[in-house]
PDB file of C-alpha atoms in Angstrom:
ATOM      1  CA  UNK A  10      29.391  10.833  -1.707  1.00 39.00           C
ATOM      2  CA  UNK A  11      26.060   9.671  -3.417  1.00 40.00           C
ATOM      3  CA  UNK A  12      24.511  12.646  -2.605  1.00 40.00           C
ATOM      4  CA  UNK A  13      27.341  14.607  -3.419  1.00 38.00           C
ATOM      5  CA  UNK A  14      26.970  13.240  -6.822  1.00 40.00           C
ATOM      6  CA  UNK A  15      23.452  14.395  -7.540  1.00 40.00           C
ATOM      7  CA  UNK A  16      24.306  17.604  -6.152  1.00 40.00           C
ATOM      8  CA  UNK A  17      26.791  17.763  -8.520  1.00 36.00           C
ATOM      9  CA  UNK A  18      24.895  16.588 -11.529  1.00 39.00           C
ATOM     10  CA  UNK A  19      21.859  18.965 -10.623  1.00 40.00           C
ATOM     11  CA  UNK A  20      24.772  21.837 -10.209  1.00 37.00           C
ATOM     12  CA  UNK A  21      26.126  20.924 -13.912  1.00 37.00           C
ATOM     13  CA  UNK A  22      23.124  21.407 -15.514  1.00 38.00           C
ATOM     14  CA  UNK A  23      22.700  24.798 -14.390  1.00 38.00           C
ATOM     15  CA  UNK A  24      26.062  25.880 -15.028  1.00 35.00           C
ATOM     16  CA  UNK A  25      25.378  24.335 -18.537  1.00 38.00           C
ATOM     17  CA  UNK A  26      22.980  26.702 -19.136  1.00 37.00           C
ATOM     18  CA  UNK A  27      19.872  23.451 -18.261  1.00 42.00           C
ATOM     19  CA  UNK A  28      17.561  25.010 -16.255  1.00 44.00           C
ATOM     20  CA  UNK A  29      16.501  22.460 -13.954  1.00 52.00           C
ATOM     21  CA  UNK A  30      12.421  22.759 -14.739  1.00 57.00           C
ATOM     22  CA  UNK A  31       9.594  21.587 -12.616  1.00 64.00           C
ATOM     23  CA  UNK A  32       8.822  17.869 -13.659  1.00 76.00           C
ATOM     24  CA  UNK A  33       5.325  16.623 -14.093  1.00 85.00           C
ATOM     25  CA  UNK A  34       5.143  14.661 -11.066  1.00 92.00           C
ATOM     26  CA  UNK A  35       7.226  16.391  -8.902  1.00 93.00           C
ATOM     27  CA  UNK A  36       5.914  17.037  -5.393  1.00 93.00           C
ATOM     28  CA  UNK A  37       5.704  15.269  -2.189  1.00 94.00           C
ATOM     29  CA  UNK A  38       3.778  11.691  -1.783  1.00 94.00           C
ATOM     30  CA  UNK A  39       2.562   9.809   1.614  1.00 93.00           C
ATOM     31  CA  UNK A  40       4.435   6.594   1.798  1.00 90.00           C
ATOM     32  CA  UNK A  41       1.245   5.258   3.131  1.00 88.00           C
ATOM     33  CA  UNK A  42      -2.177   6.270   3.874  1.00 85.00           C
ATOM     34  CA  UNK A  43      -1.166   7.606   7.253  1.00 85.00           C
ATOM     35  CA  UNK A  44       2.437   8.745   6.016  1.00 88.00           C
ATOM     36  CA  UNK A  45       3.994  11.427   7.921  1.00 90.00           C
ATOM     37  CA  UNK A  46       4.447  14.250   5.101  1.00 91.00           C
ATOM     38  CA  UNK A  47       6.476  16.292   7.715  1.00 91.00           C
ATOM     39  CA  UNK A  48       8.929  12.993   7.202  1.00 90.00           C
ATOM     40  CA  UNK A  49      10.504  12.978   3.672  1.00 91.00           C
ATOM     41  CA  UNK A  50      12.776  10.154   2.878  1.00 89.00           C
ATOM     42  CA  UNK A  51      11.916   8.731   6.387  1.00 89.00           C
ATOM     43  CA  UNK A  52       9.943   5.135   7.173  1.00 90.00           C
ATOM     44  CA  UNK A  53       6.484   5.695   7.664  1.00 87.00           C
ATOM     45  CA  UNK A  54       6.787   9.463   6.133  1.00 91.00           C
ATOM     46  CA  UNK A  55       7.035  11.043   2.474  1.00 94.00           C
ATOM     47  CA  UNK A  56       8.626  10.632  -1.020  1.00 93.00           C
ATOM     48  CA  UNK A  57       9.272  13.790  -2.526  1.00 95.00           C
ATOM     49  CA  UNK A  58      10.084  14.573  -6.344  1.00 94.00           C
ATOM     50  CA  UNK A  59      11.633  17.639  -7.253  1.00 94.00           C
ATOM     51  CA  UNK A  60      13.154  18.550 -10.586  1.00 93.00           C
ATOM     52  CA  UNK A  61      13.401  14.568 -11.598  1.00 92.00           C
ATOM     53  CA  UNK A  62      15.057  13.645  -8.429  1.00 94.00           C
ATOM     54  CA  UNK A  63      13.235  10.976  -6.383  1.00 94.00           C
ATOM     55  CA  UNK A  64      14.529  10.631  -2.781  1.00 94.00           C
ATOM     56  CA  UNK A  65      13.005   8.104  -0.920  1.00 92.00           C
ATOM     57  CA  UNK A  66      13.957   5.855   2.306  1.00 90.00           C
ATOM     58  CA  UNK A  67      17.961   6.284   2.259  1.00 89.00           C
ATOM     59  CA  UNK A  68      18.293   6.739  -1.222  1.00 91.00           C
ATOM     60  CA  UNK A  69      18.016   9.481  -4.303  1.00 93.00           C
ATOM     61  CA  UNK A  70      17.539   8.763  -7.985  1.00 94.00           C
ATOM     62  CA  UNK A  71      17.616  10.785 -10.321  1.00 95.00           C
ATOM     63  CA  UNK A  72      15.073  10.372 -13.392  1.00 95.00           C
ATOM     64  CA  UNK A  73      16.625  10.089 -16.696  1.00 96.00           C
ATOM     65  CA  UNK A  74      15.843   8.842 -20.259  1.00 96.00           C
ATOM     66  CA  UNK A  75      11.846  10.065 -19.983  1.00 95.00           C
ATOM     67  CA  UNK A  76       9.258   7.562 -22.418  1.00 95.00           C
ATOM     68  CA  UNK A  77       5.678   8.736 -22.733  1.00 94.00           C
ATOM     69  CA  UNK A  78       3.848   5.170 -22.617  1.00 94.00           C
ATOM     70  CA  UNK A  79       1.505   5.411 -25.537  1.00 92.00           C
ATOM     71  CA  UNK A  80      -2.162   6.118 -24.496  1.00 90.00           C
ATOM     72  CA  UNK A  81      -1.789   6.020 -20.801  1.00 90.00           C
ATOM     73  CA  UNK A  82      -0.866   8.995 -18.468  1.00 89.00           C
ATOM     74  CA  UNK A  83       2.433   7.682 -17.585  1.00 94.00           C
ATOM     75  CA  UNK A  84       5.806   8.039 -18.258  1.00 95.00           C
ATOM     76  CA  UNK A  85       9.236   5.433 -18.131  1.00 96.00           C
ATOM     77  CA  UNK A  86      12.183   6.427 -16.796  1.00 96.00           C
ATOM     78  CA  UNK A  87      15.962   5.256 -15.755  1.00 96.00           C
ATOM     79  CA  UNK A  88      16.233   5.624 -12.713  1.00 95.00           C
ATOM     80  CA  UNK A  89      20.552   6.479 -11.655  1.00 95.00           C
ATOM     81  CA  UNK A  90      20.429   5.994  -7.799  1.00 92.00           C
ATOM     82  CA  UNK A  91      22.675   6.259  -4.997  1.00 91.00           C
ATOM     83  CA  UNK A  92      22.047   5.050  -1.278  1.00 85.00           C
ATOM     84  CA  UNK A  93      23.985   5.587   1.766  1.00 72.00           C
ATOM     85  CA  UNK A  94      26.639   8.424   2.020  1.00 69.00           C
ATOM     86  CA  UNK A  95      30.745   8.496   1.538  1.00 66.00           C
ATOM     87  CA  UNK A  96      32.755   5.368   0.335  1.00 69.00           C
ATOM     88  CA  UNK A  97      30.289   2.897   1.145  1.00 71.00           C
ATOM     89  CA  UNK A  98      27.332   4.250  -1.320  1.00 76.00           C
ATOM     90  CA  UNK A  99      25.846   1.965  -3.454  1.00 85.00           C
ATOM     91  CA  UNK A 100      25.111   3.245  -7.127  1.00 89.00           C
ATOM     92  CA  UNK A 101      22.201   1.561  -9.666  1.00 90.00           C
ATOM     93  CA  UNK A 102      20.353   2.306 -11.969  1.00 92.00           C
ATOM     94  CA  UNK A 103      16.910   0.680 -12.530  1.00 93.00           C
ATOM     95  CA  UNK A 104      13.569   1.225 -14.950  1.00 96.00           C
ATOM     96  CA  UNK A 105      10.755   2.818 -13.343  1.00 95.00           C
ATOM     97  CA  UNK A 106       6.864   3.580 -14.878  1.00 96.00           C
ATOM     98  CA  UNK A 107       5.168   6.547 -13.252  1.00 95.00           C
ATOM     99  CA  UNK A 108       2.063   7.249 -13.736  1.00 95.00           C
ATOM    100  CA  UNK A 109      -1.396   9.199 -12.557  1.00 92.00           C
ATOM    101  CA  UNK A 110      -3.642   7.356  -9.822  1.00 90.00           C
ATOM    102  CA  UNK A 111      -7.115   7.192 -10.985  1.00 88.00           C
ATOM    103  CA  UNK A 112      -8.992   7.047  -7.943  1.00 87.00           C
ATOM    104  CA  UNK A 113      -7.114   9.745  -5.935  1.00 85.00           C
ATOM    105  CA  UNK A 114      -4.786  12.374  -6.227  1.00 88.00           C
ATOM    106  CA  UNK A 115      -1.404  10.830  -6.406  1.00 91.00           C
ATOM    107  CA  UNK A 116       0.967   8.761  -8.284  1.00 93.00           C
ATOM    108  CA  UNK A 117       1.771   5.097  -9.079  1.00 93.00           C
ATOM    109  CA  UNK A 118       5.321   3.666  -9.028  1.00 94.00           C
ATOM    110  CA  UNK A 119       6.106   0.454 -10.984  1.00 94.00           C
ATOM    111  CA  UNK A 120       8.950  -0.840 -10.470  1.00 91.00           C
ATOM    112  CA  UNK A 121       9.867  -4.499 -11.769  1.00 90.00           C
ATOM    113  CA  UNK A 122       7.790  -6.743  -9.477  1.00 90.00           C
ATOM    114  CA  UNK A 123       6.583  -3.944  -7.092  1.00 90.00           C
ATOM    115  CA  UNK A 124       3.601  -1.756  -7.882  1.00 92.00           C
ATOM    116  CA  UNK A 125       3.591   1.682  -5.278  1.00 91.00           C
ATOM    117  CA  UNK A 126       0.591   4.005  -4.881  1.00 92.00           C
ATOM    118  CA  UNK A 127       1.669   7.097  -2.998  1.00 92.00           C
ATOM    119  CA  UNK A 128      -0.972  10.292  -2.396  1.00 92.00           C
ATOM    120  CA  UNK A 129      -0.338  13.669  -2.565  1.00 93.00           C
ATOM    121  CA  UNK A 130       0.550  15.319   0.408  1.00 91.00           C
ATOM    122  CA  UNK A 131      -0.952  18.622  -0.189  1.00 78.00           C
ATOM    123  CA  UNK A 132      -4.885  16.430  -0.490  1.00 62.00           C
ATOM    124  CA  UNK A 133      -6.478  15.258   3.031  1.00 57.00           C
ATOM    125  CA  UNK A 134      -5.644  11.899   4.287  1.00 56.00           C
ATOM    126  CA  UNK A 135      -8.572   9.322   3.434  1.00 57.00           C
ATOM    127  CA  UNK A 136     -11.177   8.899   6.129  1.00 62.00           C
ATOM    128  CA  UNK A 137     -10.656   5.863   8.330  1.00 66.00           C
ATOM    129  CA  UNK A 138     -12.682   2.745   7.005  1.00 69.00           C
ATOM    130  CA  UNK A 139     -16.159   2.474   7.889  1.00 75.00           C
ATOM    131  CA  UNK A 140     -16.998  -0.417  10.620  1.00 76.00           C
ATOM    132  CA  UNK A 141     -18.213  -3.916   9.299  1.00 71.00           C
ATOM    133  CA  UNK A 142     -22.069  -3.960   8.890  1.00 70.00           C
ATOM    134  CA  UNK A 143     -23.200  -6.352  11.643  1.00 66.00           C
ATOM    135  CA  UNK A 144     -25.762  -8.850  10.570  1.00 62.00           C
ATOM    136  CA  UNK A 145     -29.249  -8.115  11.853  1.00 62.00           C
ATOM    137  CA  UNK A 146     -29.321 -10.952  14.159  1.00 53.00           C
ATOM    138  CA  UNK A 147     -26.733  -9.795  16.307  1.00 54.00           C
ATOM    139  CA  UNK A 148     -28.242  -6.350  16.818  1.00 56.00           C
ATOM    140  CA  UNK A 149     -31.130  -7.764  18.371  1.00 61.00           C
ATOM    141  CA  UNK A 150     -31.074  -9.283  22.021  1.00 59.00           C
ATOM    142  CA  UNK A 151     -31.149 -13.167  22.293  1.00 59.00           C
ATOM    143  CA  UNK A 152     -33.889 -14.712  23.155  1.00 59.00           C
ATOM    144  CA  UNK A 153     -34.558 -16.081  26.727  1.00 60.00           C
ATOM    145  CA  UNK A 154     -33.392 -19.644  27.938  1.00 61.00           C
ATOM    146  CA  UNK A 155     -35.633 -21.441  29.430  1.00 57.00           C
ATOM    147  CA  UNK A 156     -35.587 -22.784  32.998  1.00 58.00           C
ATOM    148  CA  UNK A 157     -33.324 -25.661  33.558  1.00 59.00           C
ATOM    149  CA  UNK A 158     -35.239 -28.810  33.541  1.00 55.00           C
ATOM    150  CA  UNK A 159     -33.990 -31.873  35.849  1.00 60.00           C
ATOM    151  CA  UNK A 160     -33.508 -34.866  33.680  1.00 60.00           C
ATOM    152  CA  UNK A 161     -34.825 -38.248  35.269  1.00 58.00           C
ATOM    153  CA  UNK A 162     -33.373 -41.475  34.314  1.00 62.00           C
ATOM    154  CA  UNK A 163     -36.490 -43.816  33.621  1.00 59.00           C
ATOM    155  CA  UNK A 164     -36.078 -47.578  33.091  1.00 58.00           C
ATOM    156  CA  UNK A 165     -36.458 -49.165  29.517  1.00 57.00           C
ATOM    157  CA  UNK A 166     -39.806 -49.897  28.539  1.00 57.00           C
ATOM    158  CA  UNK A 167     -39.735 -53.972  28.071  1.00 57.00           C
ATOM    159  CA  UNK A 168     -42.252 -55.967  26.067  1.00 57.00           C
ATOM    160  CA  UNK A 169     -43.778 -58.879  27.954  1.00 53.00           C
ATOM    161  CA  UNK A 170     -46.572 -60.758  25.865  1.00 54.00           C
ATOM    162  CA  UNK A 171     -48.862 -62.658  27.864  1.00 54.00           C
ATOM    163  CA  UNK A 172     -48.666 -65.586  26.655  1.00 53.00           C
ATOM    164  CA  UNK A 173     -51.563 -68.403  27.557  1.00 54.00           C
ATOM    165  CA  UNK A 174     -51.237 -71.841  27.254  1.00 55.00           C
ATOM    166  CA  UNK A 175     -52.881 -73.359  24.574  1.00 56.00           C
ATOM    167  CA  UNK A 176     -55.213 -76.039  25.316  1.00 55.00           C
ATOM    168  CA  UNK A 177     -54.794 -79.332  23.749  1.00 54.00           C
TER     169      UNK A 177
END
């Protein structure tokens, strides 16, 4: 039924004579650096955003009530969302930020208490991390022990004056 409904919503605004217009962040997101972009709305694959719908993992939203956020390249939305399918779907609505990723190409999803960054699908995944450097001291080969030495158990040293009588 949920989906049903945003079908319907996105069908009413055509018939309405509402063109349904590419958004500005619409396109399709890694949920992770090694996201499966093959995999919308699947764990471990994509997010995609197409003419201010989100769907993500089980659910769709669609992205309502747009505010520019004043001197940063992001925008607010409502967010109406549905998860599951039939009877038993689950409808919400909730505030989201979206806004541009500054170190790569991608997007940034606040929602309250959770901050997202997702990457463009259509951009290479990032390279693997480089390996820790090792310290110098482990690159070069320890030095030799030397031979085992047999300990021997010596008797204390003792003290004995040699005392002389004294003549009287």
């Amino acid at each position: 039924m949920g989906r049903v409904l945003l079908a319907f919503v996105a069908a009413g605004a055509a018939v309405c004579g509402v063109a349904a217009a590419a958004g500005p962040w619409d396109g399709i997101y890694r949920q992770s650096a090694n996201g499966i972009c093959e995999h919308v709305g699947a764990q471990g694959g994509a997010i995609k955003i197409e003419d201010s719908i989100f769907y993500g993992v089980g659910i769709a939203c669609r992205m309502t009530r747009p505010v520019d956020v004043l001197d940063m390249d992001a925008t607010l939305y409502t967010m109406e969302c549905v998860d599951g399918n039939g009877e038993d779907a689950d409808h919400w609505s909730e505030r989201v930020m979206m806004m541009r990723d500054a170190q790569r190409e991608g997007v940034i999803m606040v929602w309250n208490g959770y901050a997202l960054r997702h990457e463009r699908c259509d951009m290479p995944p990032p390279p693997p991390p480089e390996p820790a450097p090792q310290p110098e001291a482990a690159l070069e080969p320890a030095p030799a022990r030397p031979a085992a030495v047999p300990i021997v158990e010596q008797p204390p040293l003792i003290e004995t004056s040699q005392a002389t009588p004294a003549a009287h």
